[in-house]
Amino acid sequence: MIKKYRYVLKLVDPFGISRITRTEEVRIYIQLDGGWGEAAPVSYYGEDEFTVHEALEALEKADLGDLDLVEQIMDHAETVIVKNRAAKAALNMALYDRFSKNLGLPLWKFFGRAPTKPLVTSFTIGIDSLDVMLEKTDRAANYDILKIKLGRDVEHDIAVMREIRKRVGEKKILRVDANAGWTLDEARRIIPVLADLGVEYIEQPLPMGAIEELRRLKKECPLPIFLDEDIHTSRDIPPVVGAADGINIKLMKSGGLTEARRMVATARACGLQIMLGCMIESSLGITAAAHLAPSVDHIDLDAHLLIANDPFVGVETKPSGELILPTEPGLGVRVQENAFRQFEQLT
Ligand code: MG
């Protein structure tokens, strides 16, 4: 029996990327035999709360069998519902939470890797007017790494990055995410400027599917290129070898941790670097992903820091952005009582 709940996440600030600006997000939470899961439907992939609900109902009708057999259940889920990765991610999270609780281990231990260096997440500055972005940058002064959203207008992007670098000084690590917002010519124009400003890497500079242009860009690009919108599951990885330096894994794209771990293995086999990202997710989804953080190169798990009414408590986040993995069995998340009272149970 999968218990399903609807909850509206309110964002601290309006959050803008190249395509859209949002102030709140509907999330579906599930409980399955003691395990918790979160679905953050992605409108870009045609998902919303209703598609998630339908997919979960279809999964419920299918016989999932022995709930310990997580990989087998996920194979079965692939045959029951097509795509619907947010719903699959919620199912997978709940199965792993339940399984590792029963095992008596935090999930990262079952996965077999402890952090060998501090797990520091970037903190994201959404797209806005120059003044608002600078004000957000000032408020984020405590974070060691900032990720700046660009990609609506290349002239604005250049002005923003020059001002932000002035504001934060030389030492702060800056990353950039264009969210598929530049043409090849625009990327060629801005990237040398970003390199001069000491940006660490750029994420998804070109539109989805522009792999040949990416190959050309990569040959002349002084900065590492990571792909996000172009990469959903492990099968998307081999075709981008030579077109990028790394990939961005997110549970809501992969359909959960099982496939995310396959992506880690595939990226390593292909000689690519890995960043671990998120959609707008509460501490539940963020903590689930954090259990994989010891296996990746760069961490971008900050969405819980952008939410004003996070219903879960999970991974501890220090003011610098350092994540401290839970030590209790399972995912190590618990629902906040006052938020749980606002959960709308779905039937
Ligand atoms: Mg991205």
Tab-separated table of C-alpha atoms and ligand atoms in Angstrom:
chain	number	residue	atom	x	y	z
A	1	MET	CA	0.000	0.000	0.000
A	2	ILE	CA	1.520	3.309	-1.119
A	3	LYS	CA	0.272	6.281	0.934
A	4	LYS	CA	0.327	9.435	-1.177
A	5	TYR	CA	0.336	13.029	0.052
A	6	ARG	CA	0.210	16.409	-1.705
A	7	TYR	CA	2.110	19.398	-0.311
A	8	VAL	CA	2.974	22.844	-1.670
A	9	LEU	CA	6.581	23.958	-1.221
A	10	LYS	CA	6.931	27.743	-0.889
A	11	LEU	CA	10.206	29.247	-2.072
A	12	VAL	CA	12.087	31.816	0.001
A	13	ASP	CA	12.613	33.959	-3.150
A	14	PRO	CA	11.165	33.725	-6.660
A	15	PHE	CA	13.563	31.311	-8.435
A	16	GLY	CA	14.434	31.998	-12.073
A	17	ILE	CA	16.278	29.905	-14.662
A	18	SER	CA	16.587	30.549	-18.416
A	19	ARG	CA	13.081	29.178	-19.175
A	20	ILE	CA	10.856	30.132	-16.210
A	21	THR	CA	10.531	31.769	-12.760
A	22	ARG	CA	8.683	30.018	-9.913
A	23	THR	CA	7.481	30.911	-6.413
A	24	GLU	CA	5.947	27.592	-5.297
A	25	GLU	CA	5.943	23.929	-6.342
A	26	VAL	CA	3.511	21.066	-5.688
A	27	ARG	CA	5.207	17.898	-4.474
A	28	ILE	CA	3.896	14.383	-3.934
A	29	TYR	CA	5.275	12.472	-0.940
A	30	ILE	CA	4.804	8.752	-0.488
A	31	GLN	CA	5.115	6.297	2.352
A	32	LEU	CA	5.663	2.629	1.614
A	33	ASP	CA	6.096	0.154	4.458
A	34	GLY	CA	8.037	2.643	6.605
A	35	GLY	CA	9.996	4.257	3.750
A	36	TRP	CA	9.558	7.854	2.536
A	37	GLY	CA	9.800	9.053	-1.071
A	38	GLU	CA	9.475	12.395	-2.871
A	39	ALA	CA	8.305	13.101	-6.409
A	40	ALA	CA	9.257	16.501	-7.832
A	41	PRO	CA	7.482	16.419	-11.211
A	42	VAL	CA	9.325	18.258	-13.984
A	43	SER	CA	7.045	20.321	-16.255
A	44	TYR	CA	9.845	20.410	-18.861
A	45	TYR	CA	9.326	16.631	-19.234
A	46	GLY	CA	5.511	16.864	-19.297
A	47	GLU	CA	5.104	15.847	-15.664
A	48	ASP	CA	2.853	17.386	-13.001
A	49	GLU	CA	1.149	16.305	-9.783
A	50	PHE	CA	-1.557	14.483	-11.769
A	51	THR	CA	0.842	12.441	-13.914
A	52	VAL	CA	2.695	11.467	-10.725
A	53	HIS	CA	-0.533	10.435	-9.017
A	54	GLU	CA	-1.595	8.330	-12.020
A	55	ALA	CA	1.801	6.670	-12.296
A	56	LEU	CA	1.809	5.819	-8.594
A	57	GLU	CA	-1.658	4.296	-8.906
A	58	ALA	CA	-0.466	2.151	-11.811
A	59	LEU	CA	2.522	1.007	-9.741
A	60	GLU	CA	0.249	0.208	-6.840
A	61	LYS	CA	-1.964	-1.981	-9.027
A	62	ALA	CA	1.054	-3.870	-10.339
A	63	ASP	CA	2.288	-6.485	-7.887
A	64	LEU	CA	5.640	-5.148	-6.649
A	65	GLY	CA	6.471	-8.460	-4.956
A	66	ASP	CA	9.255	-8.687	-2.361
A	67	LEU	CA	10.009	-5.070	-1.411
A	68	ASP	CA	13.644	-5.943	-0.578
A	69	LEU	CA	14.387	-6.601	-4.258
A	70	VAL	CA	14.821	-2.954	-5.166
A	71	GLU	CA	16.526	-3.374	-8.559
A	72	GLN	CA	14.048	-5.997	-9.700
A	73	ILE	CA	11.125	-3.777	-8.686
A	74	MET	CA	12.609	-0.874	-10.661
A	75	ASP	CA	12.932	-3.110	-13.765
A	76	HIS	CA	9.284	-4.033	-13.263
A	77	ALA	CA	8.331	-0.340	-12.837
A	78	GLU	CA	9.897	0.374	-16.259
A	79	THR	CA	7.424	-2.030	-17.850
A	80	VAL	CA	4.419	-0.676	-15.895
A	81	ILE	CA	4.883	3.062	-16.558
A	82	VAL	CA	6.815	4.779	-19.325
A	83	LYS	CA	8.976	7.779	-18.395
A	84	ASN	CA	7.334	9.297	-15.269
A	85	ARG	CA	10.746	9.514	-13.663
A	86	ALA	CA	9.580	11.619	-10.711
A	87	ALA	CA	7.112	8.897	-9.648
A	88	LYS	CA	9.776	6.214	-10.091
A	89	ALA	CA	12.234	8.301	-8.068
A	90	ALA	CA	9.723	8.514	-5.201
A	91	LEU	CA	9.149	4.754	-5.296
A	92	ASN	CA	12.880	4.032	-5.421
A	93	MET	CA	13.643	6.423	-2.539
A	94	ALA	CA	10.948	4.846	-0.368
A	95	LEU	CA	12.221	1.328	-1.154
A	96	TYR	CA	15.815	2.235	-0.263
A	97	ASP	CA	14.734	4.109	2.884
A	98	ARG	CA	12.777	1.067	4.042
A	99	PHE	CA	15.505	-1.385	3.027
A	100	SER	CA	18.407	0.407	4.715
A	101	LYS	CA	16.310	1.048	7.854
A	102	ASN	CA	15.640	-2.682	8.071
A	103	LEU	CA	19.320	-3.352	7.428
A	104	GLY	CA	20.226	-0.966	10.263
A	105	LEU	CA	22.636	1.112	8.133
A	106	PRO	CA	22.599	4.617	6.690
A	107	LEU	CA	22.118	4.154	2.949
A	108	TRP	CA	25.539	5.582	2.037
A	109	LYS	CA	27.166	2.714	3.946
A	110	PHE	CA	25.130	0.163	2.006
A	111	PHE	CA	26.282	1.948	-1.173
A	112	GLY	CA	29.832	1.402	0.105
A	113	ARG	CA	31.464	4.815	0.072
A	114	ALA	CA	32.159	7.304	2.881
A	115	PRO	CA	33.220	10.890	2.117
A	116	THR	CA	36.988	11.279	1.691
A	117	LYS	CA	36.726	15.097	1.573
A	118	PRO	CA	34.131	17.620	2.755
A	119	LEU	CA	30.891	17.335	0.772
A	120	VAL	CA	30.304	20.982	-0.082
A	121	THR	CA	27.264	21.952	-2.127
A	122	SER	CA	27.066	25.001	-4.299
A	123	PHE	CA	24.344	27.530	-3.516
A	124	THR	CA	22.311	28.695	-6.510
A	125	ILE	CA	21.615	32.307	-7.474
A	126	GLY	CA	18.568	32.326	-9.787
A	127	ILE	CA	18.232	34.612	-12.799
A	128	ASP	CA	16.870	38.049	-12.086
A	129	SER	CA	17.732	41.700	-12.642
A	130	LEU	CA	21.361	42.581	-11.960
A	131	ASP	CA	20.465	44.338	-8.706
A	132	VAL	CA	18.448	41.420	-7.349
A	133	MET	CA	21.163	38.913	-8.314
A	134	LEU	CA	23.783	41.029	-6.537
A	135	GLU	CA	21.569	41.312	-3.475
A	136	LYS	CA	21.094	37.513	-3.447
A	137	THR	CA	24.862	37.097	-3.856
A	138	ASP	CA	25.446	39.320	-0.816
A	139	ARG	CA	22.975	37.274	1.220
A	140	ALA	CA	24.794	34.075	0.168
A	141	ALA	CA	28.194	35.346	1.354
A	142	ASN	CA	28.574	32.446	3.813
A	143	TYR	CA	28.557	29.769	1.083
A	144	ASP	CA	31.928	28.583	-0.284
A	145	ILE	CA	30.604	27.843	-3.794
A	146	LEU	CA	28.012	29.788	-5.793
A	147	LYS	CA	26.249	28.558	-8.925
A	148	ILE	CA	24.942	31.410	-11.050
A	149	LYS	CA	21.969	30.854	-13.357
A	150	LEU	CA	22.410	32.536	-16.750
A	151	GLY	CA	21.108	32.021	-20.268
A	152	ARG	CA	18.324	34.547	-20.965
A	153	ASP	CA	20.448	37.318	-22.507
A	154	VAL	CA	24.168	36.981	-23.069
A	155	GLU	CA	24.934	40.702	-22.557
A	156	HIS	CA	23.102	40.634	-19.216
A	157	ASP	CA	24.965	37.406	-18.348
A	158	ILE	CA	28.347	39.034	-18.956
A	159	ALA	CA	27.435	42.111	-16.907
A	160	VAL	CA	26.106	39.941	-14.060
A	161	MET	CA	29.211	37.771	-13.888
A	162	ARG	CA	31.600	40.765	-13.944
A	163	GLU	CA	29.701	42.398	-11.074
A	164	ILE	CA	29.355	39.197	-9.046
A	165	ARG	CA	33.086	38.465	-9.320
A	166	LYS	CA	33.814	42.030	-8.127
A	167	ARG	CA	31.385	41.563	-5.250
A	168	VAL	CA	32.676	38.173	-3.964
A	169	GLY	CA	36.403	38.684	-4.514
A	170	GLU	CA	38.916	36.410	-6.235
A	171	LYS	CA	38.707	33.340	-4.012
A	172	LYS	CA	35.026	32.347	-4.113
A	173	ILE	CA	34.328	29.353	-6.377
A	174	LEU	CA	31.823	30.357	-9.073
A	175	ARG	CA	30.015	27.951	-11.385
A	176	VAL	CA	27.624	28.856	-14.168
A	177	ASP	CA	24.474	27.139	-15.473
A	178	ALA	CA	23.085	28.429	-18.789
A	179	ASN	CA	20.194	25.908	-18.776
A	180	ALA	CA	20.465	25.442	-22.557
A	181	GLY	CA	20.060	29.187	-23.072
A	182	TRP	CA	22.911	30.115	-25.433
A	183	THR	CA	23.496	29.671	-29.158
A	184	LEU	CA	26.930	28.428	-30.243
A	185	ASP	CA	27.926	32.004	-31.149
A	186	GLU	CA	26.737	33.354	-27.788
A	187	ALA	CA	28.619	30.612	-25.947
A	188	ARG	CA	31.763	31.467	-27.933
A	189	ARG	CA	31.339	35.105	-26.948
A	190	ILE	CA	30.761	34.635	-23.207
A	191	ILE	CA	32.964	31.652	-22.345
A	192	PRO	CA	36.337	33.461	-22.675
A	193	VAL	CA	34.954	36.175	-20.364
A	194	LEU	CA	33.878	33.529	-17.833
A	195	ALA	CA	37.303	31.879	-18.050
A	196	ASP	CA	38.959	35.265	-17.345
A	197	LEU	CA	36.692	35.668	-14.328
A	198	GLY	CA	37.924	32.334	-12.961
A	199	VAL	CA	34.645	30.418	-13.333
A	200	GLU	CA	35.185	26.746	-12.453
A	201	TYR	CA	32.898	25.147	-15.059
A	202	ILE	CA	29.790	25.721	-17.133
A	203	GLU	CA	26.658	23.638	-17.230
A	204	GLN	CA	24.526	22.984	-20.343
A	205	PRO	CA	25.647	25.941	-22.479
A	206	LEU	CA	23.761	24.868	-25.631
A	207	PRO	CA	20.201	23.665	-26.369
A	208	MET	CA	19.293	20.025	-25.779
A	209	GLY	CA	20.466	17.765	-28.590
A	210	ALA	CA	23.078	20.158	-30.029
A	211	ILE	CA	25.784	17.500	-29.670
A	212	GLU	CA	27.706	18.352	-32.877
A	213	GLU	CA	27.880	22.038	-31.892
A	214	LEU	CA	29.019	20.945	-28.426
A	215	ARG	CA	31.861	18.938	-29.950
A	216	ARG	CA	32.987	22.081	-31.799
A	217	LEU	CA	32.599	24.219	-28.680
A	218	LYS	CA	34.501	21.770	-26.485
A	219	LYS	CA	37.546	21.851	-28.801
A	220	GLU	CA	38.016	25.572	-28.191
A	221	CYS	CA	36.480	25.861	-24.696
A	222	PRO	CA	38.919	26.722	-21.881
A	223	LEU	CA	36.389	25.617	-19.218
A	224	PRO	CA	34.974	22.160	-18.436
A	225	ILE	CA	31.463	21.633	-19.820
A	226	PHE	CA	28.880	19.629	-17.851
A	227	LEU	CA	25.632	18.430	-19.434
A	228	ASP	CA	22.339	18.416	-17.550
A	229	GLU	CA	19.305	18.775	-19.870
A	230	ASP	CA	20.981	16.384	-22.369
A	231	ILE	CA	21.492	13.600	-19.806
A	232	HIS	CA	18.670	11.699	-18.137
A	233	THR	CA	19.749	8.084	-17.716
A	234	SER	CA	22.870	5.985	-18.257
A	235	ARG	CA	22.078	5.344	-21.913
A	236	ASP	CA	22.450	9.083	-22.675
A	237	ILE	CA	26.061	9.104	-21.471
A	238	PRO	CA	28.186	7.245	-24.092
A	239	PRO	CA	26.936	9.452	-26.998
A	240	VAL	CA	28.301	12.627	-25.350
A	241	VAL	CA	31.869	11.371	-24.931
A	242	GLY	CA	34.032	13.980	-26.671
A	243	ALA	CA	31.263	16.580	-26.488
A	244	ALA	CA	31.508	17.343	-22.761
A	245	ASP	CA	33.717	16.871	-19.717
A	246	GLY	CA	31.043	15.744	-17.307
A	247	ILE	CA	27.395	15.038	-16.631
A	248	ASN	CA	24.851	16.144	-14.036
A	249	ILE	CA	22.897	13.363	-12.307
A	250	LYS	CA	19.519	14.155	-10.709
A	251	LEU	CA	17.159	11.628	-9.155
A	252	MET	CA	14.137	13.229	-10.836
A	253	LYS	CA	15.732	12.668	-14.257
A	254	SER	CA	17.110	9.177	-13.629
A	255	GLY	CA	14.026	7.837	-11.845
A	256	GLY	CA	15.858	7.196	-8.584
A	257	LEU	CA	19.065	6.043	-6.962
A	258	THR	CA	19.242	2.649	-8.692
A	259	GLU	CA	19.615	4.273	-12.109
A	260	ALA	CA	21.691	7.127	-10.655
A	261	ARG	CA	24.271	4.557	-9.471
A	262	ARG	CA	24.317	3.038	-12.962
A	263	MET	CA	24.976	6.547	-14.290
A	264	VAL	CA	27.934	6.945	-11.917
A	265	ALA	CA	29.411	3.676	-13.219
A	266	THR	CA	28.751	4.575	-16.865
A	267	ALA	CA	30.226	8.066	-16.557
A	268	ARG	CA	33.362	6.674	-14.902
A	269	ALA	CA	33.712	4.033	-17.627
A	270	CYS	CA	33.425	6.823	-20.205
A	271	GLY	CA	36.058	8.956	-18.443
A	272	LEU	CA	33.564	11.713	-17.591
A	273	GLN	CA	33.313	13.758	-14.402
A	274	ILE	CA	30.124	13.774	-12.367
A	275	MET	CA	28.095	16.434	-10.659
A	276	LEU	CA	25.095	15.586	-8.492
A	277	GLY	CA	22.172	17.997	-8.766
A	278	CYS	CA	18.515	18.361	-7.891
A	279	MET	CA	15.196	19.881	-8.864
A	280	ILE	CA	13.288	22.017	-6.344
A	281	GLU	CA	13.117	19.266	-3.709
A	282	SER	CA	12.672	19.223	0.048
A	283	SER	CA	15.176	17.750	2.501
A	284	LEU	CA	13.769	14.308	1.652
A	285	GLY	CA	14.871	14.261	-2.000
A	286	ILE	CA	18.058	16.180	-1.223
A	287	THR	CA	19.067	13.756	1.533
A	288	ALA	CA	18.341	10.738	-0.668
A	289	ALA	CA	20.687	12.148	-3.315
A	290	ALA	CA	23.301	13.069	-0.695
A	291	HIS	CA	23.860	9.360	0.035
A	292	LEU	CA	25.486	9.212	-3.440
A	293	ALA	CA	27.601	12.332	-2.876
A	294	PRO	CA	30.772	10.419	-1.857
A	295	SER	CA	30.810	8.968	-5.416
A	296	VAL	CA	30.778	12.253	-7.366
A	297	ASP	CA	33.099	15.181	-8.140
A	298	HIS	CA	30.825	18.189	-7.625
A	299	ILE	CA	27.742	18.626	-5.462
A	300	ASP	CA	24.797	20.866	-6.284
A	301	LEU	CA	22.237	19.834	-3.662
A	302	ASP	CA	20.885	23.110	-2.356
A	303	ALA	CA	17.150	23.155	-3.136
A	304	HIS	CA	16.203	22.518	0.499
A	305	LEU	CA	17.964	25.803	1.313
A	306	LEU	CA	15.653	27.668	-1.097
A	307	ILE	CA	12.418	26.430	0.567
A	308	ALA	CA	10.599	28.377	3.290
A	309	ASN	CA	8.396	25.480	4.519
A	310	ASP	CA	10.561	22.347	4.165
A	311	PRO	CA	8.394	19.496	5.554
A	312	PHE	CA	11.382	17.205	6.246
A	313	VAL	CA	14.541	17.271	8.325
A	314	GLY	CA	17.451	15.341	6.824
A	315	VAL	CA	21.042	15.974	5.793
A	316	GLU	CA	22.646	18.669	7.961
A	317	THR	CA	23.902	21.666	6.009
A	318	LYS	CA	26.573	23.887	7.534
A	319	PRO	CA	26.581	27.635	6.763
A	320	SER	CA	29.475	27.101	4.292
A	321	GLY	CA	27.340	24.596	2.340
A	322	GLU	CA	29.088	21.511	3.739
A	323	LEU	CA	26.695	18.545	3.935
A	324	ILE	CA	26.969	16.151	6.870
A	325	LEU	CA	25.582	12.729	5.960
A	326	PRO	CA	23.068	11.210	8.399
A	327	THR	CA	24.335	8.412	10.618
A	328	GLU	CA	20.991	6.834	11.495
A	329	PRO	CA	19.673	3.842	9.509
A	330	GLY	CA	17.817	4.512	6.260
A	331	LEU	CA	17.798	7.841	4.463
A	332	GLY	CA	17.942	9.575	7.854
A	333	VAL	CA	14.960	11.851	7.252
A	334	ARG	CA	11.936	12.579	9.405
A	335	VAL	CA	8.791	14.533	8.647
A	336	GLN	CA	8.146	17.688	10.692
A	337	GLU	CA	4.915	17.287	12.651
A	338	ASN	CA	3.498	20.746	11.854
A	339	ALA	CA	4.123	20.229	8.128
A	340	PHE	CA	2.684	16.709	8.196
A	341	ARG	CA	-0.602	18.199	9.452
A	342	GLN	CA	-0.709	20.206	6.193
A	343	PHE	CA	-0.166	17.125	4.004
A	344	GLU	CA	-3.264	16.393	1.921
A	345	GLN	CA	-3.674	12.626	1.707
A	346	LEU	CA	-4.544	11.486	-1.828
A	347	THR	CA	-6.792	8.519	-2.432
B	1	MG	MG	21.406	22.516	-14.616
